[in-house]
């Protein structure tokens, strides 16, 4: 299933790059998804290329029954966001992979962080959510899509708050 989303931030691409590489932001982003537990680490720095690795254990209370049979009462997500060093204008490209441990479900996406020319920027995500399960894969992808979109909107809200608290 193809997924795409754009998130516009009221800050420069350089500022948003620093935010995305900040362990405090990553912790706040992950905590906002209400995990049972989570951990993350950032490798590299916002001045160059960096990688954010995150693990979240999520409850499956809102997961449709067809998927819950596969994953149980919780599921473990491994997310890796890899960003290139910034261009002169702060633009970056990257990739995101989210894997569900113990289930054949993965999201692979290309990322772009683009200045908008008015002191703001847009983070663009475009990729594929794939559930490799015979007969029910499509149903699993459709069941997972709302959770993926909710996580994107949650990250946007956390990011906007993060930037607003540090503006000035």
PDB file of C-alpha atoms in Angstrom:
ATOM      1  CA  UNK A   1       0.000   0.000   0.000  1.00  0.00           C
ATOM      2  CA  UNK A   2       1.438   3.347  -1.032  1.00  0.00           C
ATOM      3  CA  UNK A   3       1.562   6.021   1.692  1.00  0.00           C
ATOM      4  CA  UNK A   4       2.597   9.640   1.526  1.00  0.00           C
ATOM      5  CA  UNK A   5       2.378  12.604   3.860  1.00  0.00           C
ATOM      6  CA  UNK A   6       3.657  16.161   4.076  1.00  0.00           C
ATOM      7  CA  UNK A   7       4.314  17.945   7.351  1.00  0.00           C
ATOM      8  CA  UNK A   8       4.942  21.694   7.267  1.00  0.00           C
ATOM      9  CA  UNK A   9       6.930  23.198  10.113  1.00  0.00           C
ATOM     10  CA  UNK A  10       7.145  26.923  10.911  1.00  0.00           C
ATOM     11  CA  UNK A  11      10.945  26.798  11.118  1.00  0.00           C
ATOM     12  CA  UNK A  12      13.902  26.545   8.785  1.00  0.00           C
ATOM     13  CA  UNK A  13      15.075  23.206   7.450  1.00  0.00           C
ATOM     14  CA  UNK A  14      18.260  23.648   9.513  1.00  0.00           C
ATOM     15  CA  UNK A  15      16.217  24.093  12.710  1.00  0.00           C
ATOM     16  CA  UNK A  16      14.020  21.093  11.923  1.00  0.00           C
ATOM     17  CA  UNK A  17      17.110  19.013  11.121  1.00  0.00           C
ATOM     18  CA  UNK A  18      18.500  19.863  14.567  1.00  0.00           C
ATOM     19  CA  UNK A  19      15.148  18.921  16.115  1.00  0.00           C
ATOM     20  CA  UNK A  20      14.978  15.555  14.320  1.00  0.00           C
ATOM     21  CA  UNK A  21      18.481  14.717  15.603  1.00  0.00           C
ATOM     22  CA  UNK A  22      17.804  15.800  19.184  1.00  0.00           C
ATOM     23  CA  UNK A  23      17.448  12.835  21.582  1.00  0.00           C
ATOM     24  CA  UNK A  24      14.974  14.862  23.653  1.00  0.00           C
ATOM     25  CA  UNK A  25      12.708  15.358  20.647  1.00  0.00           C
ATOM     26  CA  UNK A  26      12.941  11.666  19.710  1.00  0.00           C
ATOM     27  CA  UNK A  27      11.960  10.725  23.264  1.00  0.00           C
ATOM     28  CA  UNK A  28       9.004  13.160  23.205  1.00  0.00           C
ATOM     29  CA  UNK A  29       7.931  11.899  19.756  1.00  0.00           C
ATOM     30  CA  UNK A  30       7.970   8.288  20.899  1.00  0.00           C
ATOM     31  CA  UNK A  31       6.306   9.018  24.248  1.00  0.00           C
ATOM     32  CA  UNK A  32       3.440  10.786  22.448  1.00  0.00           C
ATOM     33  CA  UNK A  33       2.441   7.478  20.833  1.00  0.00           C
ATOM     34  CA  UNK A  34       1.705   6.040  24.306  1.00  0.00           C
ATOM     35  CA  UNK A  35       4.031   3.037  24.181  1.00  0.00           C
ATOM     36  CA  UNK A  36       4.297   0.457  26.924  1.00  0.00           C
ATOM     37  CA  UNK A  37       8.050   1.094  26.723  1.00  0.00           C
ATOM     38  CA  UNK A  38      10.463   2.810  24.365  1.00  0.00           C
ATOM     39  CA  UNK A  39      14.124   3.549  23.793  1.00  0.00           C
ATOM     40  CA  UNK A  40      16.075   5.459  21.163  1.00  0.00           C
ATOM     41  CA  UNK A  41      19.528   6.558  20.190  1.00  0.00           C
ATOM     42  CA  UNK A  42      20.889   9.106  17.742  1.00  0.00           C
ATOM     43  CA  UNK A  43      24.084   8.425  15.826  1.00  0.00           C
ATOM     44  CA  UNK A  44      25.830  11.380  14.195  1.00  0.00           C
ATOM     45  CA  UNK A  45      24.886  15.032  14.515  1.00  0.00           C
ATOM     46  CA  UNK A  46      22.590  17.542  12.808  1.00  0.00           C
ATOM     47  CA  UNK A  47      25.599  19.279  11.264  1.00  0.00           C
ATOM     48  CA  UNK A  48      26.146  16.177   9.126  1.00  0.00           C
ATOM     49  CA  UNK A  49      24.441  12.900   8.435  1.00  0.00           C
ATOM     50  CA  UNK A  50      22.619  11.218  11.308  1.00  0.00           C
ATOM     51  CA  UNK A  51      20.589   8.100  12.072  1.00  0.00           C
ATOM     52  CA  UNK A  52      17.813   7.804  14.652  1.00  0.00           C
ATOM     53  CA  UNK A  53      17.051   4.282  15.882  1.00  0.00           C
ATOM     54  CA  UNK A  54      13.939   3.830  17.979  1.00  0.00           C
ATOM     55  CA  UNK A  55      12.205   0.844  19.559  1.00  0.00           C
ATOM     56  CA  UNK A  56       8.652   1.057  20.871  1.00  0.00           C
ATOM     57  CA  UNK A  57       6.515  -1.649  22.439  1.00  0.00           C
ATOM     58  CA  UNK A  58       2.921  -0.770  21.665  1.00  0.00           C
ATOM     59  CA  UNK A  59      -0.339  -2.157  23.075  1.00  0.00           C
ATOM     60  CA  UNK A  60      -2.614  -3.817  20.520  1.00  0.00           C
ATOM     61  CA  UNK A  61      -5.932  -2.789  22.098  1.00  0.00           C
ATOM     62  CA  UNK A  62      -6.936  -0.824  18.974  1.00  0.00           C
ATOM     63  CA  UNK A  63      -5.546  -3.353  16.495  1.00  0.00           C
ATOM     64  CA  UNK A  64      -8.154  -5.297  14.495  1.00  0.00           C
ATOM     65  CA  UNK A  65      -8.613  -8.893  15.616  1.00  0.00           C
ATOM     66  CA  UNK A  66      -7.104 -10.325  12.416  1.00  0.00           C
ATOM     67  CA  UNK A  67      -3.816  -8.581  13.208  1.00  0.00           C
ATOM     68  CA  UNK A  68      -3.945  -9.179  16.961  1.00  0.00           C
ATOM     69  CA  UNK A  69      -3.917 -12.924  16.335  1.00  0.00           C
ATOM     70  CA  UNK A  70      -0.493 -12.491  14.715  1.00  0.00           C
ATOM     71  CA  UNK A  71       1.107 -10.149  17.255  1.00  0.00           C
ATOM     72  CA  UNK A  72      -0.606 -10.772  20.597  1.00  0.00           C
ATOM     73  CA  UNK A  73      -1.187  -8.201  23.343  1.00  0.00           C
ATOM     74  CA  UNK A  74       1.686  -5.959  22.254  1.00  0.00           C
ATOM     75  CA  UNK A  75       3.883  -5.382  19.272  1.00  0.00           C
ATOM     76  CA  UNK A  76       7.445  -4.164  19.032  1.00  0.00           C
ATOM     77  CA  UNK A  77       8.287  -1.559  16.417  1.00  0.00           C
ATOM     78  CA  UNK A  78      11.821  -0.829  15.231  1.00  0.00           C
ATOM     79  CA  UNK A  79      12.116   2.519  13.450  1.00  0.00           C
ATOM     80  CA  UNK A  80      15.253   3.728  11.681  1.00  0.00           C
ATOM     81  CA  UNK A  81      15.394   7.218  10.188  1.00  0.00           C
ATOM     82  CA  UNK A  82      18.592   7.890   8.224  1.00  0.00           C
ATOM     83  CA  UNK A  83      19.272  11.467   7.086  1.00  0.00           C
ATOM     84  CA  UNK A  84      21.989  12.805   4.789  1.00  0.00           C
ATOM     85  CA  UNK A  85      24.086  15.841   5.626  1.00  0.00           C
ATOM     86  CA  UNK A  86      22.277  19.099   4.854  1.00  0.00           C
ATOM     87  CA  UNK A  87      22.694  21.039   1.626  1.00  0.00           C
ATOM     88  CA  UNK A  88      23.622  24.718   1.858  1.00  0.00           C
ATOM     89  CA  UNK A  89      19.935  25.656   2.215  1.00  0.00           C
ATOM     90  CA  UNK A  90      19.350  23.027   4.921  1.00  0.00           C
ATOM     91  CA  UNK A  91      17.553  20.548   2.633  1.00  0.00           C
ATOM     92  CA  UNK A  92      18.109  16.863   3.376  1.00  0.00           C
ATOM     93  CA  UNK A  93      17.073  13.504   2.049  1.00  0.00           C
ATOM     94  CA  UNK A  94      16.645  10.334   4.000  1.00  0.00           C
ATOM     95  CA  UNK A  95      14.931   7.026   4.459  1.00  0.00           C
ATOM     96  CA  UNK A  96      12.624   5.607   7.100  1.00  0.00           C
ATOM     97  CA  UNK A  97      12.054   1.960   7.889  1.00  0.00           C
ATOM     98  CA  UNK A  98       9.540   0.726  10.463  1.00  0.00           C
ATOM     99  CA  UNK A  99       9.476  -3.009  11.084  1.00  0.00           C
ATOM    100  CA  UNK A 100       7.063  -4.939  13.273  1.00  0.00           C
ATOM    101  CA  UNK A 101       9.073  -7.574  15.153  1.00  0.00           C
ATOM    102  CA  UNK A 102       7.625 -11.046  14.733  1.00  0.00           C
ATOM    103  CA  UNK A 103       5.217 -10.012  11.975  1.00  0.00           C
ATOM    104  CA  UNK A 104       5.896  -9.607   8.266  1.00  0.00           C
ATOM    105  CA  UNK A 105       4.896  -5.933   8.220  1.00  0.00           C
ATOM    106  CA  UNK A 106       7.273  -3.166   7.143  1.00  0.00           C
ATOM    107  CA  UNK A 107       7.059   0.467   6.081  1.00  0.00           C
ATOM    108  CA  UNK A 108       9.863   1.735   3.853  1.00  0.00           C
ATOM    109  CA  UNK A 109       9.778   5.374   2.844  1.00  0.00           C
ATOM    110  CA  UNK A 110      11.874   8.093   1.297  1.00  0.00           C
ATOM    111  CA  UNK A 111      12.146  11.315   3.272  1.00  0.00           C
ATOM    112  CA  UNK A 112      12.838  14.862   2.132  1.00  0.00           C
ATOM    113  CA  UNK A 113      13.240  17.976   4.230  1.00  0.00           C
ATOM    114  CA  UNK A 114      12.743  20.990   1.953  1.00  0.00           C
ATOM    115  CA  UNK A 115      12.921  24.711   2.720  1.00  0.00           C
ATOM    116  CA  UNK A 116       9.763  26.550   1.646  1.00  0.00           C
ATOM    117  CA  UNK A 117      11.476  29.901   1.131  1.00  0.00           C
ATOM    118  CA  UNK A 118       9.485  31.727   3.807  1.00  0.00           C
ATOM    119  CA  UNK A 119      11.404  30.568   6.874  1.00  0.00           C
ATOM    120  CA  UNK A 120       9.368  27.364   7.014  1.00  0.00           C
ATOM    121  CA  UNK A 121      10.009  23.902   5.640  1.00  0.00           C
ATOM    122  CA  UNK A 122       8.185  20.748   4.651  1.00  0.00           C
ATOM    123  CA  UNK A 123       9.075  17.199   5.597  1.00  0.00           C
ATOM    124  CA  UNK A 124       7.839  14.831   2.891  1.00  0.00           C
ATOM    125  CA  UNK A 125       7.398  11.091   3.321  1.00  0.00           C
ATOM    126  CA  UNK A 126       6.530   8.703   0.500  1.00  0.00           C
ATOM    127  CA  UNK A 127       6.775   4.955   0.749  1.00  0.00           C
ATOM    128  CA  UNK A 128       5.168   1.561   0.861  1.00  0.00           C
ATOM    129  CA  UNK A 129       3.516  -0.258   3.747  1.00  0.00           C
ATOM    130  CA  UNK A 130       3.787  -3.966   3.053  1.00  0.00           C
ATOM    131  CA  UNK A 131       2.301  -6.915   4.941  1.00  0.00           C
ATOM    132  CA  UNK A 132       3.643 -10.141   3.451  1.00  0.00           C
ATOM    133  CA  UNK A 133       0.962 -12.506   4.676  1.00  0.00           C
ATOM    134  CA  UNK A 134      -0.901 -14.674   2.173  1.00  0.00           C
ATOM    135  CA  UNK A 135      -4.628 -13.908   1.899  1.00  0.00           C
ATOM    136  CA  UNK A 136      -4.743 -11.302   4.705  1.00  0.00           C
ATOM    137  CA  UNK A 137      -1.800  -9.044   3.775  1.00  0.00           C
ATOM    138  CA  UNK A 138      -4.026  -6.400   2.194  1.00  0.00           C
ATOM    139  CA  UNK A 139      -6.320  -6.389   5.223  1.00  0.00           C
ATOM    140  CA  UNK A 140      -3.325  -5.974   7.530  1.00  0.00           C
ATOM    141  CA  UNK A 141      -2.015  -3.058   5.451  1.00  0.00           C
ATOM    142  CA  UNK A 142      -5.423  -1.363   5.583  1.00  0.00           C
ATOM    143  CA  UNK A 143      -5.602  -2.001   9.337  1.00  0.00           C
ATOM    144  CA  UNK A 144      -2.118  -0.527   9.887  1.00  0.00           C
ATOM    145  CA  UNK A 145      -2.608   2.589   7.741  1.00  0.00           C
ATOM    146  CA  UNK A 146      -4.624   4.610  10.314  1.00  0.00           C
ATOM    147  CA  UNK A 147      -1.970   3.929  12.985  1.00  0.00           C
ATOM    148  CA  UNK A 148       0.802   5.079  10.645  1.00  0.00           C
ATOM    149  CA  UNK A 149      -1.093   8.263   9.768  1.00  0.00           C
ATOM    150  CA  UNK A 150      -1.845   8.907  13.452  1.00  0.00           C
ATOM    151  CA  UNK A 151       1.876   8.543  14.262  1.00  0.00           C
ATOM    152  CA  UNK A 152       2.741  11.066  11.535  1.00  0.00           C
ATOM    153  CA  UNK A 153       0.219  13.578  12.890  1.00  0.00           C
ATOM    154  CA  UNK A 154       1.451  12.942  16.433  1.00  0.00           C
ATOM    155  CA  UNK A 155       5.044  13.626  15.360  1.00  0.00           C
ATOM    156  CA  UNK A 156       3.872  16.814  13.646  1.00  0.00           C
ATOM    157  CA  UNK A 157       2.136  18.027  16.826  1.00  0.00           C
ATOM    158  CA  UNK A 158       5.152  17.186  18.994  1.00  0.00           C
ATOM    159  CA  UNK A 159       7.456  18.900  16.482  1.00  0.00           C
ATOM    160  CA  UNK A 160       5.389  22.074  16.339  1.00  0.00           C
ATOM    161  CA  UNK A 161       5.302  22.254  20.155  1.00  0.00           C
ATOM    162  CA  UNK A 162       9.042  21.532  20.325  1.00  0.00           C
ATOM    163  CA  UNK A 163       9.838  24.322  17.875  1.00  0.00           C
ATOM    164  CA  UNK A 164       7.451  26.805  19.537  1.00  0.00           C
ATOM    165  CA  UNK A 165       8.984  26.190  22.962  1.00  0.00           C
ATOM    166  CA  UNK A 166      12.467  26.925  21.570  1.00  0.00           C
ATOM    167  CA  UNK A 167      11.605  29.875  19.288  1.00  0.00           C
ATOM    168  CA  UNK A 168      13.017  33.237  19.896  1.00  0.00           C
TER     169      UNK A 168
END
